[in-house]
């Protein structure tokens, strides 16, 4: 079976030649078509106020995306809130941290960033455990981070600052493609609601949440990332196309429990509990 076209649920890169899919396209002689399945919009001031969260009651904000950064400062502007210079910002990646320069003077002492992984972000938040955090989220979102911070008994208030809505997909036919590359559970939801599940091509997915959503929707998933073999979506697609070209039968991906994250959280809970006990004992001796 020869795959001639792959649909990627992302915006078209500004410079195609710098996209990892450009090299992949030349290598496998396939056409890469870019079509976002979703778009993210900031919430209104009315929607924000309905959540009854006061920004100035917090000393640090946790950001995982540039969209929530935009929405946060837009809300502050509309509500005439002056964010103090002492506010700390904790970001999931360096790219999000650097994006803050659009709104504030970048100072390393108040902006910290993780390497993009769940464990790295949690460890960074724990380093600032004395802060009162505002967790900026998009809806829908993975419950993983809010649940983890709740288990760690940190002072965190989640707040929805952006919402995901379906993009206009009227111009595409999934059956015209040999593979769909999906990046989020919202991509899966939009695809299924728009086209159903009958006669859909195989899908490659990014992230455990997207994998779970695709399998639960009944989609055929022969490729996924990140994994040790495929750290990126482009690599996962590359490996799949290589196997197909060789005439190999590619088995569907299955869900497995992430015991590493569970053990990581148990370890962090234990460390924090010991820290709180020592602090309480020390204060009792004074």
Coordinates of C-alpha atoms in Angstrom, one line a residue:
X1 CA 0.0 0.0 0.0
X2 CA 1.5 3.3 -1.1
X3 CA 0.6 6.5 0.9
X4 CA 0.6 9.6 -1.3
X5 CA -0.9 12.2 1.1
X6 CA -0.7 12.9 4.8
X7 CA -2.9 15.5 6.6
X8 CA -1.3 17.3 9.5
X9 CA -3.7 19.0 11.9
X10 CA -1.4 22.0 12.4
X11 CA -1.1 25.5 10.8
X12 CA 1.1 25.6 7.7
X13 CA 4.7 26.6 8.7
X14 CA 5.8 30.1 7.8
X15 CA 9.0 28.5 6.3
X16 CA 8.2 25.1 4.9
X17 CA 11.8 24.2 4.4
X18 CA 12.4 24.4 8.1
X19 CA 9.6 22.0 9.0
X20 CA 10.6 18.4 9.8
X21 CA 7.7 17.4 7.5
X22 CA 9.5 19.0 4.6
X23 CA 12.4 16.5 4.7
X24 CA 9.9 13.7 5.3
X25 CA 7.9 14.7 2.3
X26 CA 11.0 14.6 0.1
X27 CA 12.2 11.3 1.6
X28 CA 8.9 9.4 1.1
X29 CA 7.6 11.3 -1.9
X30 CA 4.4 12.2 -0.2
X31 CA 2.3 15.4 -0.2
X32 CA 1.9 17.0 3.3
X33 CA -1.2 19.0 3.7
X34 CA -1.7 21.3 6.7
X35 CA -5.1 21.9 8.1
X36 CA -5.8 22.9 11.8
X37 CA -8.8 21.0 13.2
X38 CA -9.2 23.4 16.1
X39 CA -8.6 27.0 17.1
X40 CA -8.1 28.4 20.6
X41 CA -9.8 31.7 21.7
X42 CA -9.4 33.6 24.9
X43 CA -12.4 33.8 27.3
X44 CA -14.3 37.0 27.8
X45 CA -14.0 39.2 30.9
X46 CA -17.5 38.1 31.9
X47 CA -16.5 34.4 31.6
X48 CA -13.4 35.0 33.7
X49 CA -15.2 36.8 36.5
X50 CA -17.8 34.0 36.6
X51 CA -15.0 31.7 37.9
X52 CA -14.6 33.9 41.0
X53 CA -10.8 33.9 40.9
X54 CA -8.9 37.1 41.9
X55 CA -5.6 37.5 40.1
X56 CA -4.0 39.7 42.7
X57 CA -4.6 37.1 45.4
X58 CA -1.8 35.1 43.8
X59 CA 2.0 35.5 43.7
X60 CA 2.8 33.2 40.7
X61 CA 1.1 32.2 37.4
X62 CA 1.7 28.9 35.7
X63 CA 1.5 29.0 31.9
X64 CA 1.6 26.1 29.5
X65 CA 0.8 27.9 26.2
X66 CA 1.1 31.3 24.6
X67 CA -2.6 31.5 24.1
X68 CA -3.2 31.6 27.9
X69 CA -0.5 34.2 28.2
X70 CA -2.3 36.4 25.7
X71 CA -5.7 35.9 27.4
X72 CA -4.2 36.5 30.9
X73 CA -2.8 40.0 30.0
X74 CA -5.9 40.8 27.9
X75 CA -8.1 40.1 31.0
X76 CA -5.8 42.2 33.2
X77 CA -6.1 45.1 30.7
X78 CA -9.9 44.8 30.4
X79 CA -10.3 44.5 34.2
X80 CA -7.8 47.3 34.8
X81 CA -5.6 45.1 36.9
X82 CA -2.0 46.2 37.4
X83 CA 0.0 43.1 37.8
X84 CA 2.8 43.7 40.4
X85 CA 6.4 43.4 39.4
X86 CA 6.9 40.8 42.1
X87 CA 4.6 38.4 40.3
X88 CA 6.4 35.2 39.3
X89 CA 5.8 33.3 36.1
X90 CA 6.4 29.6 35.7
X91 CA 6.3 28.3 32.1
X92 CA 6.2 24.8 30.7
X93 CA 8.7 25.6 27.9
X94 CA 11.4 28.3 27.2
X95 CA 9.3 29.3 24.1
X96 CA 6.4 30.3 26.4
X97 CA 8.7 32.0 28.8
X98 CA 10.2 34.1 26.0
X99 CA 6.8 35.0 24.7
X100 CA 6.2 36.9 28.0
X101 CA 8.5 39.6 26.7
X102 CA 5.5 40.7 24.6
X103 CA 3.9 42.0 27.9
X104 CA 6.6 42.3 30.6
X105 CA 10.3 43.1 31.0
X106 CA 12.0 39.7 30.9
X107 CA 13.9 39.0 34.2
X108 CA 15.2 35.6 35.0
X109 CA 14.6 36.1 38.7
X110 CA 10.8 36.1 38.1
X111 CA 10.4 33.9 35.1
X112 CA 11.3 30.2 35.2
X113 CA 10.7 27.5 32.6
X114 CA 10.7 23.7 32.4
X115 CA 11.8 21.5 29.5
X116 CA 8.3 20.7 28.3
X117 CA 7.9 17.5 30.2
X118 CA 5.3 16.9 33.0
X119 CA 7.9 15.9 35.6
X120 CA 10.2 18.9 34.9
X121 CA 7.3 21.3 35.3
X122 CA 6.1 19.8 38.5
X123 CA 9.6 19.8 40.0
X124 CA 9.9 23.5 39.0
X125 CA 6.6 24.3 40.7
X126 CA 7.7 22.5 43.8
X127 CA 10.8 24.7 44.0
X128 CA 8.5 27.6 44.4
X129 CA 6.1 25.7 46.8
X130 CA 5.7 28.7 49.1
X131 CA 3.9 30.7 46.4
X132 CA 0.2 30.9 45.8
X133 CA -0.3 29.8 42.2
X134 CA -2.8 30.7 39.5
X135 CA -2.9 27.8 37.0
X136 CA -3.8 29.1 33.6
X137 CA -5.7 26.5 31.5
X138 CA -7.4 26.0 28.2
X139 CA -10.7 24.2 28.0
X140 CA -10.7 21.3 27.4
X141 CA -7.4 20.4 29.1
X142 CA -5.7 17.3 30.6
X143 CA -6.6 16.9 34.2
X144 CA -3.1 15.5 34.8
X145 CA -1.4 18.7 36.1
X146 CA -4.3 20.1 38.2
X147 CA -4.8 16.7 39.8
X148 CA -1.1 16.3 40.5
X149 CA -0.8 19.7 42.2
X150 CA -3.9 19.0 44.3
X151 CA -2.3 15.7 45.4
X152 CA 0.8 17.6 46.4
X153 CA -1.3 19.9 48.5
X154 CA 0.1 23.1 46.9
X155 CA -1.8 26.4 47.0
X156 CA -3.1 26.4 43.4
X157 CA -6.3 27.9 41.8
X158 CA -7.0 26.6 38.3
X159 CA -8.7 29.1 36.0
X160 CA -9.9 28.7 32.4
X161 CA -8.4 31.5 30.2
X162 CA -9.0 30.0 26.8
X163 CA -11.4 27.6 25.0
X164 CA -10.9 25.3 22.1
X165 CA -13.4 25.5 19.2
X166 CA -13.7 23.5 16.0
X167 CA -12.2 24.9 12.8
X168 CA -14.0 24.9 9.5
X169 CA -13.2 21.5 7.9
X170 CA -15.7 21.7 5.1
X171 CA -12.9 21.8 2.4
X172 CA -11.4 18.5 3.3
X173 CA -12.2 14.8 2.8
X174 CA -10.3 12.5 5.2
X175 CA -10.6 9.7 2.7
X176 CA -8.3 11.6 0.3
X177 CA -5.4 10.9 2.7
X178 CA -3.5 7.8 3.7
X179 CA -2.7 9.1 7.2
X180 CA -4.0 11.8 9.5
X181 CA -1.6 13.3 12.1
X182 CA -3.5 14.5 15.2
X183 CA -2.0 16.5 18.0
X184 CA -4.7 16.7 20.7
X185 CA -7.9 15.1 22.1
X186 CA -9.8 18.1 20.7
X187 CA -8.5 17.1 17.2
X188 CA -9.9 13.7 17.7
X189 CA -13.2 15.0 18.9
X190 CA -13.6 17.4 16.0
X191 CA -12.7 14.8 13.4
X192 CA -15.2 12.3 14.8
X193 CA -18.0 14.8 15.3
X194 CA -17.6 16.1 11.7
X195 CA -16.9 12.9 9.8
X196 CA -17.9 10.0 12.1
X197 CA -15.6 7.0 12.3
X198 CA -16.6 4.9 9.2
X199 CA -14.0 4.8 6.4
X200 CA -11.5 7.1 8.2
X201 CA -7.8 6.5 7.3
X202 CA -5.3 5.5 10.0
X203 CA -4.2 8.2 12.4
X204 CA -0.9 9.1 14.0
X205 CA -1.2 10.8 17.4
X206 CA 0.9 13.0 19.7
X207 CA 0.6 12.5 23.5
X208 CA -1.0 10.0 25.8
X209 CA -4.3 12.0 26.0
X210 CA -4.6 12.1 22.2
X211 CA -3.8 8.3 22.0
X212 CA -6.5 7.5 24.6
X213 CA -9.1 9.7 22.9
X214 CA -8.4 8.1 19.5
X215 CA -8.5 4.5 20.8
X216 CA -11.7 5.2 22.7
X217 CA -13.3 6.7 19.6
X218 CA -12.5 3.5 17.7
X219 CA -9.9 4.9 15.4
X220 CA -7.0 2.9 14.0
X221 CA -3.8 4.2 15.5
X222 CA -0.6 2.6 14.0
X223 CA 1.8 5.4 15.0
X224 CA 2.3 7.7 18.0
X225 CA 4.7 10.0 19.7
X226 CA 6.6 10.8 21.8
X227 CA 8.3 7.5 22.4
X228 CA 12.0 6.5 22.7
X229 CA 12.0 5.6 19.0
X230 CA 9.8 8.5 17.9
X231 CA 10.3 11.6 20.0
X232 CA 8.4 13.8 17.5
X233 CA 5.3 13.4 15.4
X234 CA 7.4 13.7 12.2
X235 CA 9.6 10.8 13.3
X236 CA 6.5 8.7 14.2
X237 CA 5.1 9.3 10.7
X238 CA 8.5 8.7 9.1
X239 CA 8.8 5.2 10.8
X240 CA 5.3 4.3 9.8
X241 CA 5.8 5.3 6.2
X242 CA 9.0 3.3 6.1
X243 CA 7.3 0.2 7.4
X244 CA 4.5 0.6 4.8
X245 CA 7.0 1.1 2.0
X246 CA 8.6 -2.2 3.0
X247 CA 5.3 -4.0 2.9
X248 CA 5.3 -4.6 6.7
X249 CA 2.1 -5.0 8.6
X250 CA 1.9 -2.3 11.3
X251 CA 0.1 -3.2 14.5
X252 CA -2.1 -0.8 16.3
X253 CA -0.7 1.1 19.3
X254 CA -2.1 0.1 22.7
X255 CA -2.5 2.1 25.9
X256 CA -0.1 1.4 28.7
X257 CA -0.1 2.8 32.3
X258 CA 2.6 5.4 32.9
X259 CA 4.0 4.0 36.2
X260 CA 7.0 6.4 36.0
X261 CA 4.7 9.4 36.5
X262 CA 2.8 7.7 39.3
X263 CA 6.0 6.8 41.1
X264 CA 7.3 10.4 40.6
X265 CA 4.2 11.9 42.2
X266 CA 4.4 9.5 45.2
X267 CA 8.1 10.5 45.7
X268 CA 7.2 14.2 45.5
X269 CA 4.3 13.8 47.9
X270 CA 6.6 12.1 50.4
X271 CA 9.3 14.8 50.1
X272 CA 6.8 17.6 50.6
X273 CA 5.2 15.8 53.6
X274 CA 8.6 15.5 55.3
X275 CA 9.4 19.2 54.5
X276 CA 6.1 20.3 56.1
X277 CA 6.6 18.1 59.1
X278 CA 10.1 19.6 59.7
X279 CA 8.8 23.1 59.3
X280 CA 5.9 22.5 61.8
X281 CA 8.3 20.9 64.3
X282 CA 10.8 23.8 64.0
X283 CA 8.0 26.4 64.5
X284 CA 6.8 24.4 67.5
X285 CA 10.2 24.7 69.2
X286 CA 10.3 28.5 68.9

